[in-house]
Amino acid sequence: MISILAWRNLWRNRRRTMITVASVLFAIVFANTMDALLVGINRQMMDSMVGIYSGNVQIQHRDFWENKSLHNTIAPPEDLTELLDTLPGLRGFTQRLESFALASAENLTRGVLVVGMQTEKEKGLTHLDSKVQSGTYFHGNPGDAIIGEGLAEYLEIEPRDTLVMLGEGYHGASAAGKYHICGIIRMGSPDLDNNLVFLSLDDAQLFFAAYDRVTSIPLFFEKQAAEPSFITTLNASLPEEYTLLPWQQMMPMVTQSLGLVDAMRIIVLFLLYILISFGILGTIIMMTNERMREFRVLLAVGMRKSKMAAMLLLETSVMALIGAVLGFLVSYPVVAYLREHPISFSGRAAAGWESFGIDPIMPTVVEFSIFILHTLVILLIAVLLSAYALNKIRCLQVVSSKR
């Protein structure tokens, strides 16, 4: 009986029902889109920072991070590389040899970070070839070097010029070499652009006399947000002097920045829920005040307050449920469209994002957990706010209703 009355009441005043359903619908669409956008920005920052250079985790000598010396290099055994090739969820890995040297051109010198790398693997994993601003990427010629844009400006050199480097090699050996600048690269980070010299891994091992040795093996995951299940197995398979170093430990400032974005997301969603609550409450107040005469008549003819409250609660729940389902169905294509066609920046805004090595776009993520969470929360808010109408019914007086 109560359910039939509640259903008929919904369609007796279609305008009122549609207003309430629309308020819930737009609230859910707005919340889902906003959260998908904020999560997408966070994921974009993490992917850019991790993908630009470091990888998700690195295999290193256990003492290398604290003491970045060539004495703390590793010679990866063949069975380790074979194991990495078979791991599911691993997009790829590369090997690097990193150390410091003094770079010179004419009368100008500067301390630099020399990075020896597997050029073809880096091309596929970090897309270094797309960051070359002038000149070309490595073509397999011995003695080629790519330097950062800031370093090139300081040393006043261009592609096809010569760079001389001096340093200390493995086990105290002297390191000296002359290299042909084949390209100038922009990494998006001033620290890297001002001090970076890329060599092929073979050239770097020859320069530092660290034959068959590397300082790190960066691993790149298929899904950046989750840690693959193979990490525990891989950690147990490593030799005792090796360690796995996550990107959060290598880049603490980035970790703090992402934490700040998460905190901002929580604050924005909290404020959004408050605005949504007031919007839904407004429609409930309007709906309740319009029906006060109806409630008095029902009370006067003998209907108990508990049944009236149950009927009103059922009406509100059905309207909120209809709005929630429609909001879910509408928000999914909106978020999916913004994922395929992200909001992009241009001009100074784009330059600001690119200066931190982040693509100047604001993508969304399509995750059903986001849709389900906000749909349920707003559905719950709508039902809880119906307490206003229930309280109005509770306060009705039988005597005044019979007048």
mmCIF file of C-alpha atoms in Angstrom:
data_model
loop_
_atom_site.group_PDB
_atom_site.id
_atom_site.type_symbol
_atom_site.label_atom_id
_atom_site.label_comp_id
_atom_site.label_asym_id
_atom_site.label_seq_id
_atom_site.Cartn_x
_atom_site.Cartn_y
_atom_site.Cartn_z
ATOM 1 C CA MET A 1 0.000 0.000 0.000
ATOM 2 C CA ILE A 2 2.706 2.468 1.033
ATOM 3 C CA SER A 3 4.830 1.625 -2.011
ATOM 4 C CA ILE A 4 1.867 2.144 -4.379
ATOM 5 C CA LEU A 5 1.072 5.527 -2.828
ATOM 6 C CA ALA A 6 4.729 6.559 -3.016
ATOM 7 C CA TRP A 7 4.982 5.572 -6.691
ATOM 8 C CA ARG A 8 1.777 7.419 -7.610
ATOM 9 C CA ASN A 9 2.902 10.507 -5.706
ATOM 10 C CA LEU A 10 6.089 10.613 -7.769
ATOM 11 C CA TRP A 11 4.204 10.994 -11.032
ATOM 12 C CA ARG A 12 1.316 13.054 -9.683
ATOM 13 C CA ASN A 13 3.621 16.068 -9.834
ATOM 14 C CA ARG A 14 6.111 15.257 -12.569
ATOM 15 C CA ARG A 15 7.806 18.664 -12.444
ATOM 16 C CA ARG A 16 8.706 18.275 -8.775
ATOM 17 C CA THR A 17 9.981 14.748 -9.348
ATOM 18 C CA MET A 18 12.067 15.770 -12.339
ATOM 19 C CA ILE A 19 13.637 18.675 -10.433
ATOM 20 C CA THR A 20 14.716 16.355 -7.604
ATOM 21 C CA VAL A 21 15.998 13.681 -10.004
ATOM 22 C CA ALA A 22 17.868 16.325 -12.028
ATOM 23 C CA SER A 23 19.555 17.745 -8.911
ATOM 24 C CA VAL A 24 20.889 14.297 -7.995
ATOM 25 C CA LEU A 25 21.832 13.547 -11.618
ATOM 26 C CA PHE A 26 23.879 16.715 -12.119
ATOM 27 C CA ALA A 27 25.477 16.331 -8.692
ATOM 28 C CA ILE A 28 26.730 12.848 -9.591
ATOM 29 C CA VAL A 29 27.913 13.890 -13.062
ATOM 30 C CA PHE A 30 29.785 16.853 -11.585
ATOM 31 C CA ALA A 31 31.354 14.822 -8.758
ATOM 32 C CA ASN A 32 32.405 11.935 -11.025
ATOM 33 C CA THR A 33 33.865 14.250 -13.671
ATOM 34 C CA MET A 34 35.711 16.409 -11.151
ATOM 35 C CA ASP A 35 37.230 13.452 -9.294
ATOM 36 C CA ALA A 36 38.183 11.654 -12.523
ATOM 37 C CA LEU A 37 39.905 14.858 -13.617
ATOM 38 C CA LEU A 38 41.791 15.283 -10.322
ATOM 39 C CA VAL A 39 42.883 11.628 -10.295
ATOM 40 C CA GLY A 40 43.903 11.984 -13.943
ATOM 41 C CA ILE A 41 46.061 15.028 -13.171
ATOM 42 C CA ASN A 42 47.737 13.155 -10.321
ATOM 43 C CA ARG A 43 48.314 10.113 -12.542
ATOM 44 C CA GLN A 44 49.608 12.352 -15.342
ATOM 45 C CA MET A 45 52.143 13.945 -12.979
ATOM 46 C CA MET A 46 53.300 10.567 -11.700
ATOM 47 C CA ASP A 47 53.563 9.053 -15.177
ATOM 48 C CA SER A 48 55.509 12.063 -16.458
ATOM 49 C CA MET A 49 57.926 12.153 -13.539
ATOM 50 C CA VAL A 50 58.476 8.403 -13.457
ATOM 51 C CA GLY A 51 58.505 7.936 -17.219
ATOM 52 C CA ILE A 52 60.821 10.859 -17.968
ATOM 53 C CA TYR A 53 63.840 9.135 -16.468
ATOM 54 C CA SER A 54 63.806 7.149 -13.228
ATOM 55 C CA GLY A 55 61.401 4.281 -13.902
ATOM 56 C CA ASN A 56 59.087 2.839 -11.243
ATOM 57 C CA VAL A 57 61.866 1.001 -9.428
ATOM 58 C CA GLN A 58 65.587 0.575 -9.972
ATOM 59 C CA ILE A 59 67.879 -2.337 -9.282
ATOM 60 C CA GLN A 60 71.076 -0.946 -7.760
ATOM 61 C CA HIS A 61 73.973 -1.897 -5.553
ATOM 62 C CA ARG A 62 72.712 -1.598 -1.989
ATOM 63 C CA ASP A 63 75.235 1.174 -1.208
ATOM 64 C CA PHE A 64 74.952 3.183 -4.436
ATOM 65 C CA TRP A 65 72.114 5.509 -3.415
ATOM 66 C CA GLU A 66 73.981 6.680 -0.319
ATOM 67 C CA ASN A 67 77.398 6.739 -1.996
ATOM 68 C CA LYS A 68 77.155 7.343 -5.743
ATOM 69 C CA SER A 69 80.578 5.966 -6.563
ATOM 70 C CA LEU A 70 81.630 3.753 -9.444
ATOM 71 C CA HIS A 71 82.894 1.349 -6.804
ATOM 72 C CA ASN A 72 79.226 0.629 -6.013
ATOM 73 C CA THR A 73 78.333 -0.555 -9.507
ATOM 74 C CA ILE A 74 76.902 -3.944 -10.411
ATOM 75 C CA ALA A 75 77.627 -6.466 -13.153
ATOM 76 C CA PRO A 76 74.155 -7.861 -13.969
ATOM 77 C CA PRO A 77 74.284 -11.631 -14.414
ATOM 78 C CA GLU A 78 72.698 -13.052 -17.536
ATOM 79 C CA ASP A 79 70.073 -14.970 -15.569
ATOM 80 C CA LEU A 80 68.818 -11.673 -14.081
ATOM 81 C CA THR A 81 68.190 -10.112 -17.494
ATOM 82 C CA GLU A 82 66.530 -13.339 -18.632
ATOM 83 C CA LEU A 83 64.262 -13.196 -15.563
ATOM 84 C CA LEU A 84 63.337 -9.565 -16.267
ATOM 85 C CA ASP A 85 62.437 -10.451 -19.845
ATOM 86 C CA THR A 86 59.818 -12.934 -18.623
ATOM 87 C CA LEU A 87 58.137 -10.882 -15.870
ATOM 88 C CA PRO A 88 54.428 -10.117 -16.506
ATOM 89 C CA GLY A 89 53.375 -6.521 -15.937
ATOM 90 C CA LEU A 90 56.838 -5.187 -16.797
ATOM 91 C CA ARG A 91 56.749 -2.833 -19.774
ATOM 92 C CA GLY A 92 60.518 -2.930 -20.109
ATOM 93 C CA PHE A 93 63.878 -2.274 -18.477
ATOM 94 C CA THR A 94 67.153 -0.681 -19.409
ATOM 95 C CA GLN A 95 70.686 -0.477 -18.038
ATOM 96 C CA ARG A 96 72.543 2.717 -17.187
ATOM 97 C CA LEU A 97 75.979 3.766 -16.023
ATOM 98 C CA GLU A 98 75.998 7.143 -14.273
ATOM 99 C CA SER A 99 78.850 9.157 -12.811
ATOM 100 C CA PHE A 100 80.255 12.670 -12.751
ATOM 101 C CA ALA A 101 82.886 14.287 -14.936
ATOM 102 C CA LEU A 102 84.187 17.677 -16.002
ATOM 103 C CA ALA A 103 82.986 18.784 -19.454
ATOM 104 C CA SER A 104 84.885 21.380 -21.452
ATOM 105 C CA ALA A 105 84.446 23.267 -24.717
ATOM 106 C CA GLU A 106 87.012 25.916 -25.643
ATOM 107 C CA ASN A 107 87.646 27.902 -22.426
ATOM 108 C CA LEU A 108 84.396 26.959 -20.652
ATOM 109 C CA THR A 109 83.995 24.041 -18.245
ATOM 110 C CA ARG A 110 81.241 22.636 -16.066
ATOM 111 C CA GLY A 111 80.679 19.595 -13.885
ATOM 112 C CA VAL A 112 78.233 17.217 -15.556
ATOM 113 C CA LEU A 113 76.353 14.005 -14.957
ATOM 114 C CA VAL A 114 77.395 11.447 -17.561
ATOM 115 C CA VAL A 115 74.722 8.863 -18.321
ATOM 116 C CA GLY A 116 75.596 5.831 -20.389
ATOM 117 C CA MET A 117 72.447 4.141 -21.655
ATOM 118 C CA GLN A 118 71.067 1.531 -24.004
ATOM 119 C CA THR A 119 69.974 3.984 -26.662
ATOM 120 C CA GLU A 120 67.361 1.865 -28.448
ATOM 121 C CA LYS A 121 65.704 0.720 -25.222
ATOM 122 C CA GLU A 122 65.553 4.291 -23.896
ATOM 123 C CA LYS A 123 63.917 5.305 -27.143
ATOM 124 C CA GLY A 124 61.016 2.968 -26.478
ATOM 125 C CA LEU A 125 60.738 3.447 -22.705
ATOM 126 C CA THR A 126 61.447 7.128 -22.015
ATOM 127 C CA HIS A 127 61.013 8.454 -25.578
ATOM 128 C CA LEU A 128 64.240 10.441 -25.339
ATOM 129 C CA ASP A 129 64.343 10.789 -29.111
ATOM 130 C CA SER A 130 61.204 12.972 -28.991
ATOM 131 C CA LYS A 131 62.930 15.384 -26.591
ATOM 132 C CA VAL A 132 65.813 16.197 -28.954
ATOM 133 C CA GLN A 133 65.486 19.898 -29.819
ATOM 134 C CA SER A 134 68.252 20.159 -32.408
ATOM 135 C CA GLY A 135 70.522 17.686 -34.134
ATOM 136 C CA THR A 136 69.615 13.998 -34.087
ATOM 137 C CA TYR A 137 69.241 11.083 -31.726
ATOM 138 C CA PHE A 138 71.875 8.341 -31.512
ATOM 139 C CA HIS A 139 72.404 6.377 -34.712
ATOM 140 C CA GLY A 140 74.879 3.831 -33.346
ATOM 141 C CA ASN A 141 78.011 5.838 -34.150
ATOM 142 C CA PRO A 142 80.776 5.467 -31.520
ATOM 143 C CA GLY A 143 81.764 8.726 -29.827
ATOM 144 C CA ASP A 144 78.374 10.450 -30.212
ATOM 145 C CA ALA A 145 76.943 12.459 -27.307
ATOM 146 C CA ILE A 146 73.675 14.248 -26.570
ATOM 147 C CA ILE A 147 73.777 17.095 -24.063
ATOM 148 C CA GLY A 148 71.177 19.108 -22.171
ATOM 149 C CA GLU A 149 69.902 22.367 -23.619
ATOM 150 C CA GLY A 150 71.094 24.449 -20.657
ATOM 151 C CA LEU A 151 74.555 22.886 -20.789
ATOM 152 C CA ALA A 152 74.820 23.606 -24.519
ATOM 153 C CA GLU A 153 73.947 27.262 -23.927
ATOM 154 C CA TYR A 154 76.504 27.560 -21.121
ATOM 155 C CA LEU A 155 79.309 25.913 -23.093
ATOM 156 C CA GLU A 156 78.242 27.755 -26.272
ATOM 157 C CA ILE A 157 78.279 24.622 -28.409
ATOM 158 C CA GLU A 158 75.958 23.206 -31.054
ATOM 159 C CA PRO A 159 75.460 19.876 -32.825
ATOM 160 C CA ARG A 160 78.581 18.759 -34.726
ATOM 161 C CA ASP A 161 80.836 20.518 -32.174
ATOM 162 C CA THR A 162 83.277 18.625 -29.943
ATOM 163 C CA LEU A 163 82.986 18.064 -26.190
ATOM 164 C CA VAL A 164 85.952 17.029 -24.043
ATOM 165 C CA MET A 165 85.402 15.277 -20.705
ATOM 166 C CA LEU A 166 87.737 14.389 -17.839
ATOM 167 C CA GLY A 167 86.981 12.410 -14.713
ATOM 168 C CA GLU A 168 87.780 9.483 -12.469
ATOM 169 C CA GLY A 169 86.996 5.994 -13.679
ATOM 170 C CA TYR A 170 86.381 2.653 -12.034
ATOM 171 C CA HIS A 171 88.950 1.696 -9.367
ATOM 172 C CA GLY A 172 90.677 5.098 -9.686
ATOM 173 C CA ALA A 173 91.422 4.851 -13.403
ATOM 174 C CA SER A 174 91.755 8.113 -15.320
ATOM 175 C CA ALA A 175 88.766 8.957 -17.505
ATOM 176 C CA ALA A 176 89.253 11.150 -20.563
ATOM 177 C CA GLY A 177 87.431 11.338 -23.853
ATOM 178 C CA LYS A 178 86.462 13.523 -26.785
ATOM 179 C CA TYR A 179 82.921 13.292 -28.140
ATOM 180 C CA HIS A 180 80.956 14.511 -31.116
ATOM 181 C CA ILE A 181 77.746 16.371 -30.199
ATOM 182 C CA CYS A 182 75.001 14.794 -32.298
ATOM 183 C CA GLY A 183 72.022 16.360 -30.531
ATOM 184 C CA ILE A 184 70.768 18.756 -27.866
ATOM 185 C CA ILE A 185 67.939 17.591 -25.622
ATOM 186 C CA ARG A 186 65.374 19.259 -23.380
ATOM 187 C CA MET A 187 64.315 17.056 -20.471
ATOM 188 C CA GLY A 188 61.934 19.602 -18.933
ATOM 189 C CA SER A 189 63.868 19.749 -15.658
ATOM 190 C CA PRO A 190 66.387 22.618 -15.310
ATOM 191 C CA ASP A 191 68.633 20.474 -13.096
ATOM 192 C CA LEU A 192 68.928 17.855 -15.826
ATOM 193 C CA ASP A 193 69.094 20.249 -18.774
ATOM 194 C CA ASN A 194 71.975 22.197 -17.232
ATOM 195 C CA ASN A 195 74.167 19.226 -16.316
ATOM 196 C CA LEU A 196 73.352 16.203 -18.447
ATOM 197 C CA VAL A 197 75.488 14.352 -20.997
ATOM 198 C CA PHE A 198 74.139 11.186 -22.623
ATOM 199 C CA LEU A 199 76.474 8.572 -24.111
ATOM 200 C CA SER A 200 75.808 5.094 -25.366
ATOM 201 C CA LEU A 201 76.355 2.482 -22.662
ATOM 202 C CA ASP A 202 79.407 1.069 -24.463
ATOM 203 C CA ASP A 203 81.013 4.532 -24.734
ATOM 204 C CA ALA A 204 80.341 5.287 -21.064
ATOM 205 C CA GLN A 205 81.791 1.954 -19.922
ATOM 206 C CA LEU A 206 84.862 2.632 -22.038
ATOM 207 C CA PHE A 207 85.175 6.201 -20.715
ATOM 208 C CA PHE A 208 84.990 5.137 -17.052
ATOM 209 C CA ALA A 209 86.856 1.833 -17.607
ATOM 210 C CA ALA A 210 83.838 0.115 -16.010
ATOM 211 C CA TYR A 211 83.508 -2.697 -18.506
ATOM 212 C CA ASP A 212 80.249 -4.697 -18.317
ATOM 213 C CA ARG A 213 79.201 -2.734 -15.232
ATOM 214 C CA VAL A 214 76.177 -0.491 -14.611
ATOM 215 C CA THR A 215 74.958 1.678 -11.765
ATOM 216 C CA SER A 216 71.242 0.943 -12.156
ATOM 217 C CA ILE A 217 68.612 -1.084 -13.983
ATOM 218 C CA PRO A 218 65.393 0.997 -14.145
ATOM 219 C CA LEU A 219 62.168 -1.008 -14.452
ATOM 220 C CA PHE A 220 59.045 0.454 -16.074
ATOM 221 C CA PHE A 221 55.663 -1.012 -15.118
ATOM 222 C CA GLU A 222 52.691 -1.490 -17.416
ATOM 223 C CA LYS A 223 50.369 0.187 -14.898
ATOM 224 C CA GLN A 224 51.983 3.070 -13.066
ATOM 225 C CA ALA A 225 49.410 3.244 -10.275
ATOM 226 C CA ALA A 226 49.846 -0.303 -8.980
ATOM 227 C CA GLU A 227 52.856 -2.310 -7.901
ATOM 228 C CA PRO A 228 52.987 -5.587 -9.832
ATOM 229 C CA SER A 229 52.875 -8.853 -7.940
ATOM 230 C CA PHE A 230 56.321 -9.853 -9.200
ATOM 231 C CA ILE A 231 58.139 -7.280 -7.029
ATOM 232 C CA THR A 232 58.280 -9.556 -3.983
ATOM 233 C CA THR A 233 59.484 -12.472 -6.099
ATOM 234 C CA LEU A 234 62.081 -10.328 -7.854
ATOM 235 C CA ASN A 235 63.370 -8.929 -4.573
ATOM 236 C CA ALA A 236 63.887 -12.442 -3.242
ATOM 237 C CA SER A 237 65.737 -13.463 -6.428
ATOM 238 C CA LEU A 238 68.308 -10.643 -6.343
ATOM 239 C CA PRO A 239 71.867 -11.232 -5.140
ATOM 240 C CA GLU A 240 72.583 -10.078 -1.596
ATOM 241 C CA GLU A 241 74.445 -6.910 -2.652
ATOM 242 C CA TYR A 242 71.548 -5.753 -4.885
ATOM 243 C CA THR A 243 68.492 -3.791 -3.796
ATOM 244 C CA LEU A 244 65.232 -2.541 -5.300
ATOM 245 C CA LEU A 245 64.764 1.205 -4.925
ATOM 246 C CA PRO A 246 61.233 2.607 -5.550
ATOM 247 C CA TRP A 247 60.757 5.945 -7.302
ATOM 248 C CA GLN A 248 59.175 7.422 -4.148
ATOM 249 C CA GLN A 249 62.528 7.082 -2.380
ATOM 250 C CA MET A 250 64.496 8.404 -5.349
ATOM 251 C CA MET A 251 62.238 11.447 -5.836
ATOM 252 C CA PRO A 252 60.904 12.540 -2.410
ATOM 253 C CA MET A 253 59.932 16.001 -3.686
ATOM 254 C CA VAL A 254 57.706 14.454 -6.345
ATOM 255 C CA THR A 255 56.137 12.198 -3.706
ATOM 256 C CA GLN A 256 55.344 15.259 -1.580
ATOM 257 C CA SER A 257 53.887 17.076 -4.596
ATOM 258 C CA LEU A 258 51.606 14.149 -5.398
ATOM 259 C CA GLY A 259 50.560 14.007 -1.741
ATOM 260 C CA LEU A 260 49.681 17.702 -1.967
ATOM 261 C CA VAL A 261 47.542 17.034 -5.039
ATOM 262 C CA ASP A 262 45.759 14.223 -3.158
ATOM 263 C CA ALA A 263 45.100 16.559 -0.220
ATOM 264 C CA MET A 264 43.745 19.192 -2.612
ATOM 265 C CA ARG A 265 41.498 16.544 -4.168
ATOM 266 C CA ILE A 266 40.021 15.672 -0.768
ATOM 267 C CA ILE A 267 39.379 19.355 0.033
ATOM 268 C CA VAL A 268 37.774 19.999 -3.361
ATOM 269 C CA LEU A 269 35.526 16.939 -3.019
ATOM 270 C CA PHE A 270 34.547 17.965 0.523
ATOM 271 C CA LEU A 271 33.524 21.437 -0.675
ATOM 272 C CA LEU A 272 31.777 19.858 -3.643
ATOM 273 C CA TYR A 273 29.751 17.577 -1.378
ATOM 274 C CA ILE A 274 28.699 20.593 0.713
ATOM 275 C CA LEU A 275 27.479 22.433 -2.390
ATOM 276 C CA ILE A 276 25.709 19.317 -3.628
ATOM 277 C CA SER A 277 24.059 18.818 -0.224
ATOM 278 C CA PHE A 278 22.662 22.359 -0.214
ATOM 279 C CA GLY A 279 21.348 21.894 -3.743
ATOM 280 C CA ILE A 280 19.561 18.652 -2.893
ATOM 281 C CA LEU A 281 18.308 20.072 0.425
ATOM 282 C CA GLY A 282 16.796 23.026 -1.436
ATOM 283 C CA THR A 283 14.747 20.732 -3.649
ATOM 284 C CA ILE A 284 13.623 18.667 -0.636
ATOM 285 C CA ILE A 285 12.539 21.815 1.246
ATOM 286 C CA MET A 286 10.597 22.989 -1.800
ATOM 287 C CA MET A 287 8.987 19.591 -2.226
ATOM 288 C CA THR A 288 8.055 19.355 1.459
ATOM 289 C CA ASN A 289 6.565 22.838 1.771
ATOM 290 C CA GLU A 290 4.460 22.297 -1.359
ATOM 291 C CA ARG A 291 2.936 19.182 0.216
ATOM 292 C CA MET A 292 2.250 20.386 3.765
ATOM 293 C CA ARG A 293 -1.498 20.692 3.053
ATOM 294 C CA GLU A 294 -1.473 17.152 1.673
ATOM 295 C CA PHE A 295 0.274 15.860 4.812
ATOM 296 C CA ARG A 296 -2.253 17.626 7.069
ATOM 297 C CA VAL A 297 -5.161 16.099 5.171
ATOM 298 C CA LEU A 298 -3.654 12.609 5.423
ATOM 299 C CA LEU A 299 -3.063 13.086 9.131
ATOM 300 C CA ALA A 300 -6.622 14.389 9.635
ATOM 301 C CA VAL A 301 -8.181 11.340 7.969
ATOM 302 C CA GLY A 302 -6.283 9.036 10.309
ATOM 303 C CA MET A 303 -3.046 8.092 8.572
ATOM 304 C CA ARG A 304 -0.295 7.441 11.086
ATOM 305 C CA LYS A 305 2.812 9.613 11.026
ATOM 306 C CA SER A 306 5.039 6.540 10.753
ATOM 307 C CA LYS A 307 3.327 5.509 7.497
ATOM 308 C CA MET A 308 3.560 9.037 6.139
ATOM 309 C CA ALA A 309 7.255 9.134 7.017
ATOM 310 C CA ALA A 310 7.821 5.732 5.380
ATOM 311 C CA MET A 311 5.991 6.886 2.247
ATOM 312 C CA LEU A 312 8.024 10.095 2.035
ATOM 313 C CA LEU A 313 11.297 8.269 2.689
ATOM 314 C CA LEU A 314 10.442 5.771 -0.045
ATOM 315 C CA GLU A 315 9.630 8.594 -2.477
ATOM 316 C CA THR A 316 12.917 10.355 -1.749
ATOM 317 C CA SER A 317 14.881 7.104 -2.034
ATOM 318 C CA VAL A 318 13.305 6.228 -5.400
ATOM 319 C CA MET A 319 13.937 9.724 -6.799
ATOM 320 C CA ALA A 320 17.527 9.648 -5.533
ATOM 321 C CA LEU A 321 18.025 6.161 -6.989
ATOM 322 C CA ILE A 322 16.682 7.219 -10.398
ATOM 323 C CA GLY A 323 18.957 10.275 -10.345
ATOM 324 C CA ALA A 324 21.920 8.138 -9.264
ATOM 325 C CA VAL A 325 21.442 5.610 -12.076
ATOM 326 C CA LEU A 326 21.003 8.346 -14.680
ATOM 327 C CA GLY A 327 23.991 10.242 -13.263
ATOM 328 C CA PHE A 328 26.132 7.116 -13.523
ATOM 329 C CA LEU A 329 25.032 6.526 -17.134
ATOM 330 C CA VAL A 330 25.613 10.154 -18.147
ATOM 331 C CA SER A 331 28.935 10.689 -16.354
ATOM 332 C CA TYR A 332 30.628 7.633 -17.883
ATOM 333 C CA PRO A 333 30.576 8.885 -21.518
ATOM 334 C CA VAL A 334 31.531 12.396 -20.345
ATOM 335 C CA VAL A 335 34.609 11.110 -18.513
ATOM 336 C CA ALA A 336 35.458 8.689 -21.332
ATOM 337 C CA TYR A 337 35.289 11.542 -23.858
ATOM 338 C CA LEU A 338 37.609 13.708 -21.740
ATOM 339 C CA ARG A 339 40.037 10.800 -21.518
ATOM 340 C CA GLU A 340 40.222 10.519 -25.302
ATOM 341 C CA HIS A 341 40.112 14.311 -25.816
ATOM 342 C CA PRO A 342 41.841 15.781 -22.729
ATOM 343 C CA ILE A 343 41.777 19.459 -21.874
ATOM 344 C CA SER A 344 44.985 20.965 -23.259
ATOM 345 C CA PHE A 345 46.843 24.159 -22.443
ATOM 346 C CA SER A 346 48.670 26.540 -24.715
ATOM 347 C CA GLY A 347 50.883 29.590 -24.381
ATOM 348 C CA ARG A 348 52.329 30.403 -20.962
ATOM 349 C CA ALA A 349 50.243 27.797 -19.164
ATOM 350 C CA ALA A 350 51.623 25.056 -21.426
ATOM 351 C CA ALA A 351 55.173 26.356 -20.991
ATOM 352 C CA GLY A 352 54.758 26.230 -17.208
ATOM 353 C CA TRP A 353 53.696 22.581 -17.271
ATOM 354 C CA GLU A 354 56.399 21.630 -19.747
ATOM 355 C CA SER A 355 59.075 23.294 -17.592
ATOM 356 C CA PHE A 356 58.427 20.549 -15.025
ATOM 357 C CA GLY A 357 58.516 17.816 -17.652
ATOM 358 C CA ILE A 358 54.725 17.350 -17.589
ATOM 359 C CA ASP A 359 52.593 17.228 -20.729
ATOM 360 C CA PRO A 360 50.298 20.320 -20.809
ATOM 361 C CA ILE A 361 47.057 18.338 -20.760
ATOM 362 C CA MET A 362 44.439 17.448 -18.144
ATOM 363 C CA PRO A 363 43.283 13.889 -18.842
ATOM 364 C CA THR A 364 40.652 11.962 -16.922
ATOM 365 C CA VAL A 365 40.749 8.355 -15.777
ATOM 366 C CA VAL A 366 37.904 5.900 -16.311
ATOM 367 C CA GLU A 367 37.746 3.846 -13.120
ATOM 368 C CA PHE A 368 34.465 2.334 -11.970
ATOM 369 C CA SER A 369 35.524 2.723 -8.338
ATOM 370 C CA ILE A 370 35.236 6.511 -8.777
ATOM 371 C CA PHE A 371 31.759 6.281 -10.336
ATOM 372 C CA ILE A 372 30.473 3.832 -7.740
ATOM 373 C CA LEU A 373 31.918 5.788 -4.790
ATOM 374 C CA HIS A 374 30.370 9.152 -5.674
ATOM 375 C CA THR A 375 27.092 7.611 -6.813
ATOM 376 C CA LEU A 376 26.680 5.841 -3.463
ATOM 377 C CA VAL A 377 27.806 8.872 -1.428
ATOM 378 C CA ILE A 378 25.393 11.268 -3.132
ATOM 379 C CA LEU A 379 22.598 8.694 -2.942
ATOM 380 C CA LEU A 380 23.255 8.446 0.805
ATOM 381 C CA ILE A 381 23.332 12.257 1.144
ATOM 382 C CA ALA A 382 19.959 12.535 -0.596
ATOM 383 C CA VAL A 383 18.384 9.926 1.690
ATOM 384 C CA LEU A 384 19.860 11.513 4.836
ATOM 385 C CA LEU A 385 18.654 14.972 3.836
ATOM 386 C CA SER A 386 15.124 13.614 3.644
ATOM 387 C CA ALA A 387 15.259 13.802 7.447
ATOM 388 C CA TYR A 388 14.125 17.423 7.029
ATOM 389 C CA ALA A 389 10.829 16.282 5.535
ATOM 390 C CA LEU A 390 10.474 13.526 8.124
ATOM 391 C CA ASN A 391 10.939 16.066 10.911
ATOM 392 C CA LYS A 392 8.227 18.296 9.406
ATOM 393 C CA ILE A 393 5.850 15.331 9.489
ATOM 394 C CA ARG A 394 6.817 14.538 13.077
ATOM 395 C CA CYS A 395 5.967 18.095 14.123
ATOM 396 C CA LEU A 396 2.463 18.025 12.602
ATOM 397 C CA GLN A 397 -0.353 18.311 15.167
ATOM 398 C CA VAL A 398 -3.526 16.284 14.763
ATOM 399 C CA VAL A 399 -5.760 19.039 16.167
ATOM 400 C CA SER A 400 -4.465 21.749 13.838
ATOM 401 C CA SER A 401 -4.654 19.376 10.879
ATOM 402 C CA LYS A 402 -8.435 18.801 11.446
ATOM 403 C CA ARG A 403 -9.274 22.501 11.282
#
